[in-house]
mmCIF file with all atom_site columns, C-alpha atoms in Angstrom:
data_model
loop_
_atom_site.group_PDB
_atom_site.id
_atom_site.type_symbol
_atom_site.label_atom_id
_atom_site.label_alt_id
_atom_site.label_comp_id
_atom_site.label_asym_id
_atom_site.label_entity_id
_atom_site.label_seq_id
_atom_site.pdbx_PDB_ins_code
_atom_site.Cartn_x
_atom_site.Cartn_y
_atom_site.Cartn_z
_atom_site.occupancy
_atom_site.B_iso_or_equiv
_atom_site.pdbx_formal_charge
_atom_site.auth_seq_id
_atom_site.auth_comp_id
_atom_site.auth_asym_id
_atom_site.auth_atom_id
_atom_site.pdbx_PDB_model_num
ATOM 1   C CA . UNK A 1 1   ? -77.400 50.007 -148.116 1.00 0.00 ? 6   UNK A CA 1
ATOM 2   C CA . UNK A 1 2   ? -76.392 50.187 -151.764 1.00 0.00 ? 7   UNK A CA 1
ATOM 3   C CA . UNK A 1 3   ? -78.747 52.228 -153.919 1.00 0.00 ? 8   UNK A CA 1
ATOM 4   C CA . UNK A 1 4   ? -79.900 50.611 -157.189 1.00 0.00 ? 9   UNK A CA 1
ATOM 5   C CA . UNK A 1 5   ? -78.909 51.823 -160.635 1.00 0.00 ? 10  UNK A CA 1
ATOM 6   C CA . UNK A 1 6   ? -81.839 51.875 -163.041 1.00 0.00 ? 11  UNK A CA 1
ATOM 7   C CA . UNK A 1 7   ? -79.876 50.389 -165.950 1.00 0.00 ? 12  UNK A CA 1
ATOM 8   C CA . UNK A 1 8   ? -80.145 47.486 -168.345 1.00 0.00 ? 13  UNK A CA 1
ATOM 9   C CA . UNK A 1 9   ? -76.459 46.724 -168.049 1.00 0.00 ? 14  UNK A CA 1
ATOM 10  C CA . UNK A 1 10  ? -73.812 44.193 -167.210 1.00 0.00 ? 15  UNK A CA 1
ATOM 11  C CA . UNK A 1 11  ? -71.388 45.275 -164.523 1.00 0.00 ? 16  UNK A CA 1
ATOM 12  C CA . UNK A 1 12  ? -68.484 44.519 -162.228 1.00 0.00 ? 17  UNK A CA 1
ATOM 13  C CA . UNK A 1 13  ? -66.770 45.972 -159.151 1.00 0.00 ? 18  UNK A CA 1
ATOM 14  C CA . UNK A 1 14  ? -63.168 47.154 -158.990 1.00 0.00 ? 19  UNK A CA 1
ATOM 15  C CA . UNK A 1 15  ? -61.472 44.223 -157.179 1.00 0.00 ? 20  UNK A CA 1
ATOM 16  C CA . UNK A 1 16  ? -58.839 46.367 -155.459 1.00 0.00 ? 21  UNK A CA 1
ATOM 17  C CA . UNK A 1 17  ? -60.798 48.596 -153.122 1.00 0.00 ? 22  UNK A CA 1
ATOM 18  C CA . UNK A 1 18  ? -58.872 49.957 -150.152 1.00 0.00 ? 23  UNK A CA 1
ATOM 19  C CA . UNK A 1 19  ? -59.047 52.908 -147.771 1.00 0.00 ? 24  UNK A CA 1
ATOM 20  C CA . UNK A 1 20  ? -57.025 55.035 -150.190 1.00 0.00 ? 25  UNK A CA 1
ATOM 21  C CA . UNK A 1 21  ? -59.009 54.161 -153.309 1.00 0.00 ? 26  UNK A CA 1
ATOM 22  C CA . UNK A 1 22  ? -62.650 54.507 -154.256 1.00 0.00 ? 27  UNK A CA 1
ATOM 23  C CA . UNK A 1 23  ? -65.159 51.698 -154.527 1.00 0.00 ? 28  UNK A CA 1
ATOM 24  C CA . UNK A 1 24  ? -65.683 51.782 -158.285 1.00 0.00 ? 29  UNK A CA 1
ATOM 25  C CA . UNK A 1 25  ? -68.365 49.973 -160.275 1.00 0.00 ? 30  UNK A CA 1
ATOM 26  C CA . UNK A 1 26  ? -68.389 49.706 -164.072 1.00 0.00 ? 31  UNK A CA 1
ATOM 27  C CA . UNK A 1 27  ? -71.450 48.968 -166.158 1.00 0.00 ? 32  UNK A CA 1
ATOM 28  C CA . UNK A 1 28  ? -72.017 48.661 -169.882 1.00 0.00 ? 33  UNK A CA 1
ATOM 29  C CA . UNK A 1 29  ? -75.278 48.663 -171.813 1.00 0.00 ? 34  UNK A CA 1
ATOM 30  C CA . UNK A 1 30  ? -76.178 45.007 -172.235 1.00 0.00 ? 35  UNK A CA 1
ATOM 31  C CA . UNK A 1 31  ? -76.575 43.394 -175.660 1.00 0.00 ? 36  UNK A CA 1
ATOM 32  C CA . UNK A 1 32  ? -79.972 42.034 -176.640 1.00 0.00 ? 37  UNK A CA 1
ATOM 33  C CA . UNK A 1 33  ? -82.096 44.164 -174.291 1.00 0.00 ? 38  UNK A CA 1
ATOM 34  C CA . UNK A 1 34  ? -83.744 47.573 -174.090 1.00 0.00 ? 39  UNK A CA 1
ATOM 35  C CA . UNK A 1 35  ? -84.271 49.800 -171.080 1.00 0.00 ? 40  UNK A CA 1
ATOM 36  C CA . UNK A 1 36  ? -87.629 51.292 -170.064 1.00 0.00 ? 41  UNK A CA 1
ATOM 37  C CA . UNK A 1 37  ? -87.154 54.264 -172.415 1.00 0.00 ? 42  UNK A CA 1
ATOM 38  C CA . UNK A 1 38  ? -86.261 52.034 -175.419 1.00 0.00 ? 43  UNK A CA 1
ATOM 39  C CA . UNK A 1 39  ? -83.063 54.044 -175.819 1.00 0.00 ? 44  UNK A CA 1
ATOM 40  C CA . UNK A 1 40  ? -80.589 52.877 -178.441 1.00 0.00 ? 45  UNK A CA 1
ATOM 41  C CA . UNK A 1 41  ? -77.633 54.558 -176.689 1.00 0.00 ? 46  UNK A CA 1
ATOM 42  C CA . UNK A 1 42  ? -74.763 52.292 -175.685 1.00 0.00 ? 47  UNK A CA 1
ATOM 43  C CA . UNK A 1 43  ? -72.459 53.444 -172.903 1.00 0.00 ? 48  UNK A CA 1
ATOM 44  C CA . UNK A 1 44  ? -69.656 52.363 -170.626 1.00 0.00 ? 49  UNK A CA 1
ATOM 45  C CA . UNK A 1 45  ? -70.132 54.037 -167.246 1.00 0.00 ? 50  UNK A CA 1
ATOM 46  C CA . UNK A 1 46  ? -68.007 54.043 -164.103 1.00 0.00 ? 51  UNK A CA 1
ATOM 47  C CA . UNK A 1 47  ? -69.555 54.944 -160.754 1.00 0.00 ? 52  UNK A CA 1
ATOM 48  C CA . UNK A 1 48  ? -68.074 55.655 -157.326 1.00 0.00 ? 53  UNK A CA 1
ATOM 49  C CA . UNK A 1 49  ? -69.668 54.266 -154.174 1.00 0.00 ? 54  UNK A CA 1
ATOM 50  C CA . UNK A 1 50  ? -68.908 55.887 -150.828 1.00 0.00 ? 55  UNK A CA 1
ATOM 51  C CA . UNK A 1 51  ? -68.793 53.528 -147.847 1.00 0.00 ? 56  UNK A CA 1
ATOM 52  C CA . UNK A 1 52  ? -69.074 56.509 -145.485 1.00 0.00 ? 57  UNK A CA 1
ATOM 53  C CA . UNK A 1 53  ? -72.280 57.681 -147.206 1.00 0.00 ? 58  UNK A CA 1
ATOM 54  C CA . UNK A 1 54  ? -73.780 54.272 -147.954 1.00 0.00 ? 59  UNK A CA 1
ATOM 55  C CA . UNK A 1 55  ? -77.335 55.624 -148.183 1.00 0.00 ? 60  UNK A CA 1
ATOM 56  C CA . UNK A 1 56  ? -76.502 57.961 -151.091 1.00 0.00 ? 61  UNK A CA 1
ATOM 57  C CA . UNK A 1 57  ? -76.720 57.090 -154.754 1.00 0.00 ? 62  UNK A CA 1
ATOM 58  C CA . UNK A 1 58  ? -73.488 56.231 -156.533 1.00 0.00 ? 63  UNK A CA 1
ATOM 59  C CA . UNK A 1 59  ? -71.788 59.143 -158.295 1.00 0.00 ? 64  UNK A CA 1
ATOM 60  C CA . UNK A 1 60  ? -71.151 58.759 -162.037 1.00 0.00 ? 65  UNK A CA 1
ATOM 61  C CA . UNK A 1 61  ? -67.487 59.467 -162.829 1.00 0.00 ? 66  UNK A CA 1
ATOM 62  C CA . UNK A 1 62  ? -67.284 58.408 -166.479 1.00 0.00 ? 67  UNK A CA 1
ATOM 63  C CA . UNK A 1 63  ? -69.727 57.952 -169.322 1.00 0.00 ? 68  UNK A CA 1
ATOM 64  C CA . UNK A 1 64  ? -68.417 56.949 -172.742 1.00 0.00 ? 69  UNK A CA 1
ATOM 65  C CA . UNK A 1 65  ? -70.506 56.070 -175.767 1.00 0.00 ? 70  UNK A CA 1
ATOM 66  C CA . UNK A 1 66  ? -69.728 52.793 -177.491 1.00 0.00 ? 71  UNK A CA 1
ATOM 67  C CA . UNK A 1 67  ? -70.603 51.573 -180.987 1.00 0.00 ? 72  UNK A CA 1
ATOM 68  C CA . UNK A 1 68  ? -71.133 48.031 -179.640 1.00 0.00 ? 73  UNK A CA 1
ATOM 69  C CA . UNK A 1 69  ? -73.216 46.685 -176.748 1.00 0.00 ? 74  UNK A CA 1
ATOM 70  C CA . UNK A 1 70  ? -71.697 44.729 -173.866 1.00 0.00 ? 75  UNK A CA 1
ATOM 71  C CA . UNK A 1 71  ? -72.152 41.049 -173.049 1.00 0.00 ? 76  UNK A CA 1
ATOM 72  C CA . UNK A 1 72  ? -69.697 40.810 -170.127 1.00 0.00 ? 77  UNK A CA 1
ATOM 73  C CA . UNK A 1 73  ? -67.312 43.027 -168.134 1.00 0.00 ? 78  UNK A CA 1
ATOM 74  C CA . UNK A 1 74  ? -64.352 42.051 -165.966 1.00 0.00 ? 79  UNK A CA 1
ATOM 75  C CA . UNK A 1 75  ? -61.939 44.221 -163.969 1.00 0.00 ? 80  UNK A CA 1
ATOM 76  C CA . UNK A 1 76  ? -58.309 43.212 -163.471 1.00 0.00 ? 81  UNK A CA 1
ATOM 77  C CA . UNK A 1 77  ? -56.160 43.185 -160.381 1.00 0.00 ? 82  UNK A CA 1
ATOM 78  C CA . UNK A 1 78  ? -54.098 46.365 -160.389 1.00 0.00 ? 83  UNK A CA 1
ATOM 79  C CA . UNK A 1 79  ? -50.933 46.051 -162.457 1.00 0.00 ? 84  UNK A CA 1
ATOM 80  C CA . UNK A 1 80  ? -47.876 47.716 -160.955 1.00 0.00 ? 85  UNK A CA 1
ATOM 81  C CA . UNK A 1 81  ? -48.114 50.618 -163.401 1.00 0.00 ? 86  UNK A CA 1
ATOM 82  C CA . UNK A 1 82  ? -51.804 51.467 -162.884 1.00 0.00 ? 87  UNK A CA 1
ATOM 83  C CA . UNK A 1 83  ? -53.859 52.549 -159.873 1.00 0.00 ? 88  UNK A CA 1
ATOM 84  C CA . UNK A 1 84  ? -57.245 51.234 -160.997 1.00 0.00 ? 89  UNK A CA 1
ATOM 85  C CA . UNK A 1 85  ? -56.295 48.352 -163.291 1.00 0.00 ? 90  UNK A CA 1
ATOM 86  C CA . UNK A 1 86  ? -57.741 47.308 -166.614 1.00 0.00 ? 91  UNK A CA 1
ATOM 87  C CA . UNK A 1 87  ? -61.365 46.795 -167.579 1.00 0.00 ? 92  UNK A CA 1
ATOM 88  C CA . UNK A 1 88  ? -62.247 44.270 -170.309 1.00 0.00 ? 93  UNK A CA 1
ATOM 89  C CA . UNK A 1 89  ? -65.521 44.128 -172.183 1.00 0.00 ? 94  UNK A CA 1
ATOM 90  C CA . UNK A 1 90  ? -66.849 41.188 -174.168 1.00 0.00 ? 95  UNK A CA 1
ATOM 91  C CA . UNK A 1 91  ? -68.894 42.855 -176.866 1.00 0.00 ? 96  UNK A CA 1
ATOM 92  C CA . UNK A 1 92  ? -71.417 41.903 -179.509 1.00 0.00 ? 97  UNK A CA 1
ATOM 93  C CA . UNK A 1 93  ? -69.874 41.357 -182.931 1.00 0.00 ? 98  UNK A CA 1
ATOM 94  C CA . UNK A 1 94  ? -67.026 39.212 -181.579 1.00 0.00 ? 99  UNK A CA 1
ATOM 95  C CA . UNK A 1 95  ? -65.012 42.130 -180.181 1.00 0.00 ? 100 UNK A CA 1
ATOM 96  C CA . UNK A 1 96  ? -63.045 42.306 -176.926 1.00 0.00 ? 101 UNK A CA 1
ATOM 97  C CA . UNK A 1 97  ? -62.166 45.832 -175.745 1.00 0.00 ? 102 UNK A CA 1
ATOM 98  C CA . UNK A 1 98  ? -59.760 46.690 -172.924 1.00 0.00 ? 103 UNK A CA 1
ATOM 99  C CA . UNK A 1 99  ? -59.628 50.065 -171.140 1.00 0.00 ? 104 UNK A CA 1
ATOM 100 C CA . UNK A 1 100 ? -56.965 51.448 -168.782 1.00 0.00 ? 105 UNK A CA 1
ATOM 101 C CA . UNK A 1 101 ? -59.242 52.793 -166.040 1.00 0.00 ? 106 UNK A CA 1
ATOM 102 C CA . UNK A 1 102 ? -56.609 55.336 -164.917 1.00 0.00 ? 107 UNK A CA 1
ATOM 103 C CA . UNK A 1 103 ? -56.970 57.051 -168.304 1.00 0.00 ? 108 UNK A CA 1
ATOM 104 C CA . UNK A 1 104 ? -60.752 57.052 -168.005 1.00 0.00 ? 109 UNK A CA 1
ATOM 105 C CA . UNK A 1 105 ? -61.156 58.212 -164.416 1.00 0.00 ? 110 UNK A CA 1
ATOM 106 C CA . UNK A 1 106 ? -58.123 60.476 -164.178 1.00 0.00 ? 111 UNK A CA 1
ATOM 107 C CA . UNK A 1 107 ? -57.706 62.765 -161.213 1.00 0.00 ? 112 UNK A CA 1
ATOM 108 C CA . UNK A 1 108 ? -60.858 63.661 -159.276 1.00 0.00 ? 113 UNK A CA 1
ATOM 109 C CA . UNK A 1 109 ? -63.079 61.641 -161.583 1.00 0.00 ? 114 UNK A CA 1
ATOM 110 C CA . UNK A 1 110 ? -62.527 63.812 -164.653 1.00 0.00 ? 115 UNK A CA 1
ATOM 111 C CA . UNK A 1 111 ? -62.242 61.697 -167.775 1.00 0.00 ? 116 UNK A CA 1
ATOM 112 C CA . UNK A 1 112 ? -58.935 62.296 -169.523 1.00 0.00 ? 117 UNK A CA 1
ATOM 113 C CA . UNK A 1 113 ? -59.953 60.461 -172.670 1.00 0.00 ? 118 UNK A CA 1
ATOM 114 C CA . UNK A 1 114 ? -62.543 61.015 -175.368 1.00 0.00 ? 119 UNK A CA 1
ATOM 115 C CA . UNK A 1 115 ? -64.712 58.142 -176.550 1.00 0.00 ? 120 UNK A CA 1
ATOM 116 C CA . UNK A 1 116 ? -62.638 57.816 -179.731 1.00 0.00 ? 121 UNK A CA 1
ATOM 117 C CA . UNK A 1 117 ? -59.323 57.317 -177.877 1.00 0.00 ? 122 UNK A CA 1
ATOM 118 C CA . UNK A 1 118 ? -60.490 55.583 -174.701 1.00 0.00 ? 123 UNK A CA 1
ATOM 119 C CA . UNK A 1 119 ? -60.004 51.953 -175.782 1.00 0.00 ? 124 UNK A CA 1
ATOM 120 C CA . UNK A 1 120 ? -56.568 50.699 -174.685 1.00 0.00 ? 125 UNK A CA 1
ATOM 121 C CA . UNK A 1 121 ? -56.795 47.575 -176.886 1.00 0.00 ? 126 UNK A CA 1
ATOM 122 C CA . UNK A 1 122 ? -59.436 46.108 -179.171 1.00 0.00 ? 127 UNK A CA 1
ATOM 123 C CA . UNK A 1 123 ? -59.528 42.770 -180.973 1.00 0.00 ? 128 UNK A CA 1
ATOM 124 C CA . UNK A 1 124 ? -62.157 41.005 -183.015 1.00 0.00 ? 129 UNK A CA 1
ATOM 125 C CA . UNK A 1 125 ? -62.128 37.478 -181.585 1.00 0.00 ? 130 UNK A CA 1
ATOM 126 C CA . UNK A 1 126 ? -64.827 35.801 -183.724 1.00 0.00 ? 131 UNK A CA 1
ATOM 127 C CA . UNK A 1 127 ? -68.204 36.459 -185.384 1.00 0.00 ? 132 UNK A CA 1
ATOM 128 C CA . UNK A 1 128 ? -70.632 35.963 -182.471 1.00 0.00 ? 133 UNK A CA 1
ATOM 129 C CA . UNK A 1 129 ? -71.079 37.719 -179.144 1.00 0.00 ? 134 UNK A CA 1
ATOM 130 C CA . UNK A 1 130 ? -68.222 37.504 -176.640 1.00 0.00 ? 135 UNK A CA 1
ATOM 131 C CA . UNK A 1 131 ? -70.214 36.248 -173.648 1.00 0.00 ? 136 UNK A CA 1
ATOM 132 C CA . UNK A 1 132 ? -67.283 35.665 -171.332 1.00 0.00 ? 137 UNK A CA 1
ATOM 133 C CA . UNK A 1 133 ? -64.134 37.585 -170.408 1.00 0.00 ? 138 UNK A CA 1
ATOM 134 C CA . UNK A 1 134 ? -62.009 36.979 -167.342 1.00 0.00 ? 139 UNK A CA 1
ATOM 135 C CA . UNK A 1 135 ? -58.620 38.010 -166.019 1.00 0.00 ? 140 UNK A CA 1
ATOM 136 C CA . UNK A 1 136 ? -56.516 35.404 -164.225 1.00 0.00 ? 141 UNK A CA 1
#
């Protein structure tokens, strides 16, 4: 049984889970909502879920602060040059951010990147919220 995360967040699973890779779940603080503590912190977090220890809570591997809140997240199929693929976030303010998850997770779950250098690509798409992102 999967244990719940007490978050007001949008999220997505890594689509390329196998026996050699972790079950990873990404979540970003959702735009237009507050959590129970009324916190104004905005974060991108990546968790690991163990199939062998299904009853345990997911382990947080990465937590990065973000200046913008998330509307939608999507995780790519693994490109040939990356183990964990790319993660895209549709953000408030018309911004789309893309992260290389390999650079975030690193070896043994230790983040290799700081919050200021973690974004692989960023583009302001328009003025409103980006409510949909999808890889094809």
